[in-house]
PDB file of C-alpha atoms in Angstrom:
ATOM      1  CA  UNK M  36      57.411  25.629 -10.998  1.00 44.00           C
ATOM      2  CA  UNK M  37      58.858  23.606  -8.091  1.00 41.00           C
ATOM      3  CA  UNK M  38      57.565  19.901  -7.796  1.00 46.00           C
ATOM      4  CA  UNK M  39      54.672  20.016  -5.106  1.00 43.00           C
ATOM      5  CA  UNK M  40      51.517  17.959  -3.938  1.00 47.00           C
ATOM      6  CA  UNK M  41      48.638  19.855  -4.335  1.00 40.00           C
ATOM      7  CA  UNK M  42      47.748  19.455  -0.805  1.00 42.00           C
ATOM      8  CA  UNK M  43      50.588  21.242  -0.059  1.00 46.00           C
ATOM      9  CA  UNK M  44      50.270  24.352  -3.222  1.00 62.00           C
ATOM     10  CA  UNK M  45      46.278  24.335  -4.402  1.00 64.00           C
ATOM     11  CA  UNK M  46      47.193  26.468  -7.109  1.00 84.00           C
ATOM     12  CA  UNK M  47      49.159  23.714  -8.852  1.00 89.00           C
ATOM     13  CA  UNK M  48      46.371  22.100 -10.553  1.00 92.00           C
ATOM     14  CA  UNK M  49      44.658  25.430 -11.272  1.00 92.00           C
ATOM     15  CA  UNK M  50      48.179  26.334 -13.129  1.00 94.00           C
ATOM     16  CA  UNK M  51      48.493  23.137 -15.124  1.00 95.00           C
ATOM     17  CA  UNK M  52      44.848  23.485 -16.271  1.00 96.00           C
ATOM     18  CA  UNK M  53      45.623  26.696 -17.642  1.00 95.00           C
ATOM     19  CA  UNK M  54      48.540  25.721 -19.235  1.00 96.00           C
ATOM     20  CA  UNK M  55      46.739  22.179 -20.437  1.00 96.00           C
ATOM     21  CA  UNK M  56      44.139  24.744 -21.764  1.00 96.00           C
ATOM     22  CA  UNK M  57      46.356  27.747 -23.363  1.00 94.00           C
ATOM     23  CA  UNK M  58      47.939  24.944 -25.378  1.00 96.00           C
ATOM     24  CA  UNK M  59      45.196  23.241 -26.777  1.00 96.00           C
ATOM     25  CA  UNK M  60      43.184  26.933 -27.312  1.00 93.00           C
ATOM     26  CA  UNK M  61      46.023  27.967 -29.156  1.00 91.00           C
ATOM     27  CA  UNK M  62      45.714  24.513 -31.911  1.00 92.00           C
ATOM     28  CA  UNK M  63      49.306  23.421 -30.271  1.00 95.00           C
ATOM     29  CA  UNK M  64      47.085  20.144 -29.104  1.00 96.00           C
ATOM     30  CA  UNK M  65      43.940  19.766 -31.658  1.00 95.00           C
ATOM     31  CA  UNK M  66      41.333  17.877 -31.176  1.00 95.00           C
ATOM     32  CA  UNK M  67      41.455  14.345 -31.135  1.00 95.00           C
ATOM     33  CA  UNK M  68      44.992  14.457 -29.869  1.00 96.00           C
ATOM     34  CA  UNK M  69      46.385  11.926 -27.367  1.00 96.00           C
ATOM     35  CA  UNK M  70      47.393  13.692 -24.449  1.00 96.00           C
ATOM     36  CA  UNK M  71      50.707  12.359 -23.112  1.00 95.00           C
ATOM     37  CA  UNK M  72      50.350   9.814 -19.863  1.00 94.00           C
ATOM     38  CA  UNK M  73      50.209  11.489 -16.159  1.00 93.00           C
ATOM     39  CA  UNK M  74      53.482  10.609 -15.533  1.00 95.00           C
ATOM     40  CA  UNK M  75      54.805  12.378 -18.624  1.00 96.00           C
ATOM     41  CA  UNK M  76      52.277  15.854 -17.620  1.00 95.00           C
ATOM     42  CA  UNK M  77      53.714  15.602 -14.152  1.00 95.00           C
ATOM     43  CA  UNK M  78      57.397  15.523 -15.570  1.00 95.00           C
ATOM     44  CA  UNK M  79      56.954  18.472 -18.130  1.00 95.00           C
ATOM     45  CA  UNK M  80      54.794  20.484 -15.569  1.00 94.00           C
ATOM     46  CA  UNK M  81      57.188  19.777 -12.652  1.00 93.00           C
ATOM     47  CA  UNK M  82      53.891  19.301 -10.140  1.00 94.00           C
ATOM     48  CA  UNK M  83      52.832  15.457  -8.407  1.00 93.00           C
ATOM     49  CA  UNK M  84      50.486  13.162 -10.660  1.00 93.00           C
ATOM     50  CA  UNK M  85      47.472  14.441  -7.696  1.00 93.00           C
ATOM     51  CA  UNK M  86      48.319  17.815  -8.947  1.00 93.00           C
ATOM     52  CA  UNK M  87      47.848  16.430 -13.095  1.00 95.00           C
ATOM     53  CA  UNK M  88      44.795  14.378 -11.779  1.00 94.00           C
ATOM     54  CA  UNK M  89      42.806  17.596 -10.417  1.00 95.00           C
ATOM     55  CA  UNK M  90      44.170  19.460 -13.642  1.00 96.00           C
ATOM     56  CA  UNK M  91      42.764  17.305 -15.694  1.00 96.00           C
ATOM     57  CA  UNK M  92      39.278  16.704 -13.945  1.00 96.00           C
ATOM     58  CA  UNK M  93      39.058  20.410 -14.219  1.00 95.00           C
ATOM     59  CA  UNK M  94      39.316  20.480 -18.159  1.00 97.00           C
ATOM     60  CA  UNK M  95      37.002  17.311 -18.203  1.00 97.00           C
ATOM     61  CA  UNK M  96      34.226  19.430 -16.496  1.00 96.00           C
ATOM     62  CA  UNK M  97      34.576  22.464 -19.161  1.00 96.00           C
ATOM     63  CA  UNK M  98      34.254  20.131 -21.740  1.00 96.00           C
ATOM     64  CA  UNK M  99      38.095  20.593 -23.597  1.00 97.00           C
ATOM     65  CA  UNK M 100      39.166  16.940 -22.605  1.00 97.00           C
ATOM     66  CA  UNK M 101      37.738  13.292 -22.102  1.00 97.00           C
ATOM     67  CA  UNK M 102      39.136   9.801 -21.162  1.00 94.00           C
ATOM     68  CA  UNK M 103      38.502   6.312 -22.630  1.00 89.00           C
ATOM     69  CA  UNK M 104      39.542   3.256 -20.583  1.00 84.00           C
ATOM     70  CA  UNK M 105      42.396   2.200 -22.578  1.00 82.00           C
ATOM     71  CA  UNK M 106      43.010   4.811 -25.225  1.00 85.00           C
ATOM     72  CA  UNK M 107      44.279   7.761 -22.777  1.00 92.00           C
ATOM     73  CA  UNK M 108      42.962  11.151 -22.525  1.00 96.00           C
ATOM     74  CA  UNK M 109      42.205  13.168 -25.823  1.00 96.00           C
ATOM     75  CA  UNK M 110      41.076  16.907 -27.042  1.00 97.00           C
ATOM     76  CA  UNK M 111      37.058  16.738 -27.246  1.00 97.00           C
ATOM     77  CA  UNK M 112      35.986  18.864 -30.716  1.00 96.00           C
ATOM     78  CA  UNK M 113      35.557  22.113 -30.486  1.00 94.00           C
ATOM     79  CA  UNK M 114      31.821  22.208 -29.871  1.00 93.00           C
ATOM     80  CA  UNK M 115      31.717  19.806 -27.556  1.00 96.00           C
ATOM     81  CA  UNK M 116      34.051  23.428 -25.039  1.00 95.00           C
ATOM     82  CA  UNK M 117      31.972  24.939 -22.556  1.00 91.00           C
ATOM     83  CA  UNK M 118      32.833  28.502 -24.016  1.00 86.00           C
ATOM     84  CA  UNK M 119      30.756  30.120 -21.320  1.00 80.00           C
ATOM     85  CA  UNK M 120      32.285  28.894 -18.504  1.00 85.00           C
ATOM     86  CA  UNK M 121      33.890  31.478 -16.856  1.00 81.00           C
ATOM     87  CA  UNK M 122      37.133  30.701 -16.082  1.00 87.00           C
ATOM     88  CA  UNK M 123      37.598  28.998 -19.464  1.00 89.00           C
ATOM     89  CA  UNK M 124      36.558  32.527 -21.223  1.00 83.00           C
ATOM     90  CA  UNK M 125      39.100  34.064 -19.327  1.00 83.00           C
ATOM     91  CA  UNK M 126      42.105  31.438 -20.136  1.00 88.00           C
ATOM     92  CA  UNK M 127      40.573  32.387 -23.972  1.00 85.00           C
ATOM     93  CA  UNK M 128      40.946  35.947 -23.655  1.00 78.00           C
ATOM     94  CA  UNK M 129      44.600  35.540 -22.620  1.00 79.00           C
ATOM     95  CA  UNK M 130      45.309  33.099 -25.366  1.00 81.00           C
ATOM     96  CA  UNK M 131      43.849  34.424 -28.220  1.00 71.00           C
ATOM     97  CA  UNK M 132      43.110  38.365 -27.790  1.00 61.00           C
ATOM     98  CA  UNK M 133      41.926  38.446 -31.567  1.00 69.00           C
ATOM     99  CA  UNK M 134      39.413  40.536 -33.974  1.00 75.00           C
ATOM    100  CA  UNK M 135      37.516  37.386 -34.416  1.00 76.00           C
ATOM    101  CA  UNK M 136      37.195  36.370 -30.977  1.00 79.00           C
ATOM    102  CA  UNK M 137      35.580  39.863 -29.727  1.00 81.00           C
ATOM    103  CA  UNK M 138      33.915  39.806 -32.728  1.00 83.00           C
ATOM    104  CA  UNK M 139      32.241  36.706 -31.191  1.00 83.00           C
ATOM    105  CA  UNK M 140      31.648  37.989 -27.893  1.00 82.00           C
ATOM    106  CA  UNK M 141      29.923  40.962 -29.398  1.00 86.00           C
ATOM    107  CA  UNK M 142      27.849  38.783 -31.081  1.00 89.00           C
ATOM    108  CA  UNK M 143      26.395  36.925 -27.717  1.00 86.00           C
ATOM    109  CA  UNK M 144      26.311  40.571 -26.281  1.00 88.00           C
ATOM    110  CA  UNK M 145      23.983  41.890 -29.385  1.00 92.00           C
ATOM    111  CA  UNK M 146      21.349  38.758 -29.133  1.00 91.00           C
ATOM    112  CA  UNK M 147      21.328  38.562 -25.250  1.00 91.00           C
ATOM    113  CA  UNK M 148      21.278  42.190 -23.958  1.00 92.00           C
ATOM    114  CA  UNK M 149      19.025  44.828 -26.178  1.00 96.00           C
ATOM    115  CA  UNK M 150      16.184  41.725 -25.967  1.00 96.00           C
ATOM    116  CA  UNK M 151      17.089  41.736 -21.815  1.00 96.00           C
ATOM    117  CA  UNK M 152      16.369  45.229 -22.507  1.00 97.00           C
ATOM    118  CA  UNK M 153      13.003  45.061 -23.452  1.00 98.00           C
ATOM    119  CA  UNK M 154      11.951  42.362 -21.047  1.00 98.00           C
ATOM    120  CA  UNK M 155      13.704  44.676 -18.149  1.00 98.00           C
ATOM    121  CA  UNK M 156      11.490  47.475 -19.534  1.00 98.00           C
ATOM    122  CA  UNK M 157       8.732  44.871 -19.061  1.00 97.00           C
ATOM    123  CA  UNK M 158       8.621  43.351 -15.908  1.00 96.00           C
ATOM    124  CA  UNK M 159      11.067  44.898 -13.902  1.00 97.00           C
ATOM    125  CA  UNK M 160      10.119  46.621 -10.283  1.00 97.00           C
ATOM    126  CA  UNK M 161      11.097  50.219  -8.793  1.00 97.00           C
ATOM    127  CA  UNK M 162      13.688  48.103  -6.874  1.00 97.00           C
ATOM    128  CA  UNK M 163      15.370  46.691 -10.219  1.00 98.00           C
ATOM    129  CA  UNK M 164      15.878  50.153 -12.153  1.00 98.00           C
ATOM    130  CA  UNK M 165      17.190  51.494  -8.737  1.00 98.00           C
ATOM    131  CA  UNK M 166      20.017  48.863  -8.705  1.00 97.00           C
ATOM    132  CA  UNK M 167      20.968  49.877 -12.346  1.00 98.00           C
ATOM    133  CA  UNK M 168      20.749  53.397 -11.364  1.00 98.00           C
ATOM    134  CA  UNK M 169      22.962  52.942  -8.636  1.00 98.00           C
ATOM    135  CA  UNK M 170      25.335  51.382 -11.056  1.00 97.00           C
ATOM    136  CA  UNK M 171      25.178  53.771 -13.564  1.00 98.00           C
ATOM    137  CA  UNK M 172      25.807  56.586 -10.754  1.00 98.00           C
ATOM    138  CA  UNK M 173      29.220  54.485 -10.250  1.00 97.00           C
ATOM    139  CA  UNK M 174      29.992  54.921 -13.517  1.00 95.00           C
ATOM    140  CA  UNK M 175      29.271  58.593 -13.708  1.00 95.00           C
ATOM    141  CA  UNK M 176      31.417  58.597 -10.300  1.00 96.00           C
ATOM    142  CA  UNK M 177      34.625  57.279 -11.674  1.00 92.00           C
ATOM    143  CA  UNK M 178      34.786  60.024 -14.345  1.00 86.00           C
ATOM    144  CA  UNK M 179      37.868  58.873 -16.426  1.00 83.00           C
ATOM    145  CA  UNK M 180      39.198  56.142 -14.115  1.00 84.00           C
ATOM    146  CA  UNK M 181      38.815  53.166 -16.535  1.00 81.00           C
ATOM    147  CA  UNK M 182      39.499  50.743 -13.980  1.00 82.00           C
ATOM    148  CA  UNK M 183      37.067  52.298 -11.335  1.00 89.00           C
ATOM    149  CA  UNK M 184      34.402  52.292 -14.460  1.00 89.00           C
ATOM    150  CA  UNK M 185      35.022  48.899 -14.951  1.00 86.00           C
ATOM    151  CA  UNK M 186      32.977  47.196 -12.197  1.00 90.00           C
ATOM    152  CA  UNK M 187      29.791  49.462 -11.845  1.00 94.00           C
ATOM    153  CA  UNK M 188      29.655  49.141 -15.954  1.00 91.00           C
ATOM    154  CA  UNK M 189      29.065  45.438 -15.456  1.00 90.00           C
ATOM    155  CA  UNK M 190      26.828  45.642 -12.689  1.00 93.00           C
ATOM    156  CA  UNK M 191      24.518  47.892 -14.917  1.00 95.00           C
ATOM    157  CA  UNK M 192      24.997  44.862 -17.659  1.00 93.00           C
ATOM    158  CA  UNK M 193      24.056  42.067 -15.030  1.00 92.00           C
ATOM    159  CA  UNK M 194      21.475  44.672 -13.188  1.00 95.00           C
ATOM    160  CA  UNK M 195      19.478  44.471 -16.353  1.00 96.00           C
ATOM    161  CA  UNK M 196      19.517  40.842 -16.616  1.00 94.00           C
ATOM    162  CA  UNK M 197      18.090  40.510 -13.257  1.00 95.00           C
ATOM    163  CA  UNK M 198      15.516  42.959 -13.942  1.00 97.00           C
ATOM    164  CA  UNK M 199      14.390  40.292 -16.469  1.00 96.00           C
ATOM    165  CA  UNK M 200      12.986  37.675 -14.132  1.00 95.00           C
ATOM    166  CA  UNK M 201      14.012  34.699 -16.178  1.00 94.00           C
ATOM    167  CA  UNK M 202      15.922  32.039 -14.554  1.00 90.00           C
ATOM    168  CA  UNK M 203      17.660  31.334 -17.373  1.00 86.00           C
ATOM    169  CA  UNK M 204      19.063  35.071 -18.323  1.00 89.00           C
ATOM    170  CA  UNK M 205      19.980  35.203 -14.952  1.00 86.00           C
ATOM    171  CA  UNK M 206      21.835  32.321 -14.929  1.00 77.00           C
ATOM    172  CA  UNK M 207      23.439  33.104 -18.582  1.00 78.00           C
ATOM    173  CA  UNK M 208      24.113  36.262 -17.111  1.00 77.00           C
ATOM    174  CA  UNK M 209      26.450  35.221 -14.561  1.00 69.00           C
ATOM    175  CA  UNK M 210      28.489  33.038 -17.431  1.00 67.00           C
ATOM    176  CA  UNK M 211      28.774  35.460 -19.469  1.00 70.00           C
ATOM    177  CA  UNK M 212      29.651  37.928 -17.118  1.00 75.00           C
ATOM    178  CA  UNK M 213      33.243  37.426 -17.856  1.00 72.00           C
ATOM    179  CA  UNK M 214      33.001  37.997 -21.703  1.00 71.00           C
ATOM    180  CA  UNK M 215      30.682  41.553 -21.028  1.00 73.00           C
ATOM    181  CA  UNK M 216      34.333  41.862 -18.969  1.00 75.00           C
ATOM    182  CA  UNK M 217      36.374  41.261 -21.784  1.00 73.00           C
ATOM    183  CA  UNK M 218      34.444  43.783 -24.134  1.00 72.00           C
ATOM    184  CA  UNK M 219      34.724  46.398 -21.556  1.00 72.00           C
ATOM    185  CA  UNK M 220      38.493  46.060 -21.123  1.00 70.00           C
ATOM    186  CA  UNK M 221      38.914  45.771 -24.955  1.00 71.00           C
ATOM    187  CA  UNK M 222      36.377  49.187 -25.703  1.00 66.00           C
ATOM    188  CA  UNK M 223      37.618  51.171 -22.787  1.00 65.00           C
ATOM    189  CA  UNK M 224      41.180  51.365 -23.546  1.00 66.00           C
ATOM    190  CA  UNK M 225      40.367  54.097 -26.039  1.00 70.00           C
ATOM    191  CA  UNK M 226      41.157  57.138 -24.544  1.00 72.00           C
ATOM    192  CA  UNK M 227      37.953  58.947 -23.077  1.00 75.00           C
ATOM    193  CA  UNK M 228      35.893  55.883 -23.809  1.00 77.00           C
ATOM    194  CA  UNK M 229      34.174  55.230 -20.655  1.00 79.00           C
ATOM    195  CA  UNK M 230      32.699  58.882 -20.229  1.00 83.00           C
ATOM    196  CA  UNK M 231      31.315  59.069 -23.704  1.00 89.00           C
ATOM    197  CA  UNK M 232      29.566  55.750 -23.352  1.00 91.00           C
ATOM    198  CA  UNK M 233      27.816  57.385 -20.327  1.00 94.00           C
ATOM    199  CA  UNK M 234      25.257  58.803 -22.528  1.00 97.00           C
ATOM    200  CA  UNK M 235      24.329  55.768 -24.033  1.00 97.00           C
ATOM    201  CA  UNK M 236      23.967  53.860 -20.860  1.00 97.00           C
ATOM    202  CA  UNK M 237      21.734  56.872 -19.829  1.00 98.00           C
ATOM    203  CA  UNK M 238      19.924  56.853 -22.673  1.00 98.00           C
ATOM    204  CA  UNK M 239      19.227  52.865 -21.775  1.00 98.00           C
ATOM    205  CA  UNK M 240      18.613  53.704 -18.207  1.00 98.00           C
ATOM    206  CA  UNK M 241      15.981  56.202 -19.245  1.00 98.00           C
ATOM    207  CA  UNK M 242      14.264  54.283 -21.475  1.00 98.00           C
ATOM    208  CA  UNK M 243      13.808  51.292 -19.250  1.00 98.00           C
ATOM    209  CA  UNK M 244      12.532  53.838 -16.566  1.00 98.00           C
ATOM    210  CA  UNK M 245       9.962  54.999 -19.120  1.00 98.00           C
ATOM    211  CA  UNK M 246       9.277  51.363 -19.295  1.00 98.00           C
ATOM    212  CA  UNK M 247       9.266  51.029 -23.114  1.00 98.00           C
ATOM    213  CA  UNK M 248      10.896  48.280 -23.916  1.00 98.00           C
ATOM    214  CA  UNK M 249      11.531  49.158 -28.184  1.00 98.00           C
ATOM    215  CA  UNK M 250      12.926  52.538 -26.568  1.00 98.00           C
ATOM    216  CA  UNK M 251      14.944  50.258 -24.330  1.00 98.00           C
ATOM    217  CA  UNK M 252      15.517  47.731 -26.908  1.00 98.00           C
ATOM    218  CA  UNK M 253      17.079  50.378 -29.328  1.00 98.00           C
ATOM    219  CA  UNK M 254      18.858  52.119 -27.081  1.00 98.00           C
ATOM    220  CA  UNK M 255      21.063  48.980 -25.899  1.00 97.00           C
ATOM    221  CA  UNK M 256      21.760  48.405 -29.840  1.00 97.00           C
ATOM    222  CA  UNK M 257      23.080  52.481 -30.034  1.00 97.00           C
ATOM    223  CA  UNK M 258      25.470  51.343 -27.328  1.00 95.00           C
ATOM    224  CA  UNK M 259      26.486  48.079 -28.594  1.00 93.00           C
ATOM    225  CA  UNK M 260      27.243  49.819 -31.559  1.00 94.00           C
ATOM    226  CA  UNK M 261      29.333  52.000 -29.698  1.00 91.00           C
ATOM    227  CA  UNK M 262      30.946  49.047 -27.338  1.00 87.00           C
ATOM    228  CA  UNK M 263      31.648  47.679 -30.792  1.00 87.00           C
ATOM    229  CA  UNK M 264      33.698  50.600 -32.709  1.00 87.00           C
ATOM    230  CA  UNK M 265      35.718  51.178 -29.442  1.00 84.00           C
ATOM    231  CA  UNK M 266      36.855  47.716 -29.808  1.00 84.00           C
ATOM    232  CA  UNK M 267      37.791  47.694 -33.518  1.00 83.00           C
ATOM    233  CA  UNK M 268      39.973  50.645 -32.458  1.00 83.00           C
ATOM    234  CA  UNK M 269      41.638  49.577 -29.718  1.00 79.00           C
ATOM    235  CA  UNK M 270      42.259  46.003 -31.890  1.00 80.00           C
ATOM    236  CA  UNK M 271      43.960  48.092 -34.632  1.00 81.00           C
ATOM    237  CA  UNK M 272      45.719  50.260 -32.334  1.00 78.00           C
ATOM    238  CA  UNK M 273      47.290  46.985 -30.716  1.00 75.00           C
ATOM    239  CA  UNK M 274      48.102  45.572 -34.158  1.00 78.00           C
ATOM    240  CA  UNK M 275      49.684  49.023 -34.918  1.00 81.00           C
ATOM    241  CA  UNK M 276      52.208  48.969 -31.652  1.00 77.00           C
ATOM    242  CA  UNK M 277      52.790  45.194 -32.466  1.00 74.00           C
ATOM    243  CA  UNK M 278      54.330  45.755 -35.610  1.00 79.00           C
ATOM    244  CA  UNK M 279      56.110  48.561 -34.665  1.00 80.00           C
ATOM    245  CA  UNK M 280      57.424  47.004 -31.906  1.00 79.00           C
ATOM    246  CA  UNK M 281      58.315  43.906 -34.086  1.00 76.00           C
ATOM    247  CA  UNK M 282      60.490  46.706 -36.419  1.00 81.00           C
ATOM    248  CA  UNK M 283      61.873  48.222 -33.523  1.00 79.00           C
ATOM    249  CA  UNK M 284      63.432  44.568 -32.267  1.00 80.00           C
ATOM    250  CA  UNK M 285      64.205  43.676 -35.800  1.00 81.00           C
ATOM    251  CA  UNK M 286      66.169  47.657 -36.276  1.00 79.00           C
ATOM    252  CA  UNK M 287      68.248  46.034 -33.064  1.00 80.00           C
ATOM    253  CA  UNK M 288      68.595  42.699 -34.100  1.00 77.00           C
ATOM    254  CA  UNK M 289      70.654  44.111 -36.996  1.00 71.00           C
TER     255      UNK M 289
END
């Protein structure tokens, strides 16, 4: 990365923030660490000390760093991240794509979304179930095309959240939208696995039309059930490819 100002690259900051972030995800910088002066950040990182600046204001606001006046800039403890910011779930996925991880996601998934369910079933209008309909008809229209599956599969998600009428699921719902993402990339690369979890989200769709929200309720767990084998598979199958590729490089090496 060439040394710039960040007037004249935005990106810059957004770069080093992500790097900044990948390295103290990954346990390289734990918490409580020290991190080095601006000077030193804008050396190793090649960009101008505006560019580390920004950077770091960026991390301050999704809770992975903080500053005291006269002992530098440190790693705040883990539960002090905002883990459902957005962007910072995204710089997670990339950094640690592991079992446990998804297994967390799944778990914010499993409390949040078959309860949404039942609400949706509630108090949701005509309008509401339309939009999910619509969005399940997207789904149905992309056939096998994972990545054409992809975005109508979240908009059912979020188009049940809505439905809700709470503020606050709707507002959860657009931080979390990024980690219903993540599942969906993770369960989908099975082959097939978007059209047979068209059922389920028909089954859910029917069910909140019926407006019973235990029918609802259950129906969301059947597919997070579902959402959750897919990604156990795919998980193993990546394990599987990494170690062969590992033997394949060591078979060379030799």
């Amino acid at each position: 990365m060439a040394k710039t100002d960040s007037s004249d690259n935005p990106q810059a900051s957004a770069q080093v923030a992500r790097e900044v972030a990948r390295l103290i995800l990954t346990g390289v910088w734990r918490e409580g660490t020290i991190l080095p002066r601006e000077v030193e950040l804008a050396s190793r990182f090649r960009v101008s000390r505006a560019s580390i600046r920004e950077s770091l204001s960026l991390l301050k606001a999704k809770g992975l760093i903080a500053s005291k006046q006269k002992a530098g800039t440190h790693v705040r403890a883990r539960f002090d991240w905002n883990m459902l910011d957005e962007e910072l779930l995204n710089w997670t996925l990339s950094a640690l794509p592991t079992q446990e991880f998804a297994k967390q996601i799944m778990e914010v998934r499993r409390i949040i979304e078959p309860e949404a369910c039942a609400i949706c079933a509630m108090r949701g209008t005509d309008e509401d179930f339309a939009r999910i309909e619509r969005a399940y008809r997207g789904m149905d229209a992309a056939g096998m095309d994972r990545l054409a599956y992809a975005e109508p599969d979240l908009q059912f998600h979020r188009g049940i959240l809505i439905a809700t009428g709470n503020d606050f699921l709707i507002a959860f719902g657009a931080t979390v939208a990024a980690a219903l993402r993540m599942s969906f990339n993770l369960s989908t690369t099975n082959p097939g696995a978007p059209r047979k979890s068209l059922p389920y989200h028909r089954a859910v769709l029917d069910e909140i039309w019926a407006r019973n929200p235990d029918g609802a309720r259950q129906a969301m767990h059947k597919l997070m059930d579902l959402t959750e084998q897919n990604i156990v598979s795919a998980l193993s199958r990546q394990r599987k490819k990494d170690a062969e590729d590992e033997n394949a490089r060591t078979r060379r090496a030799r």
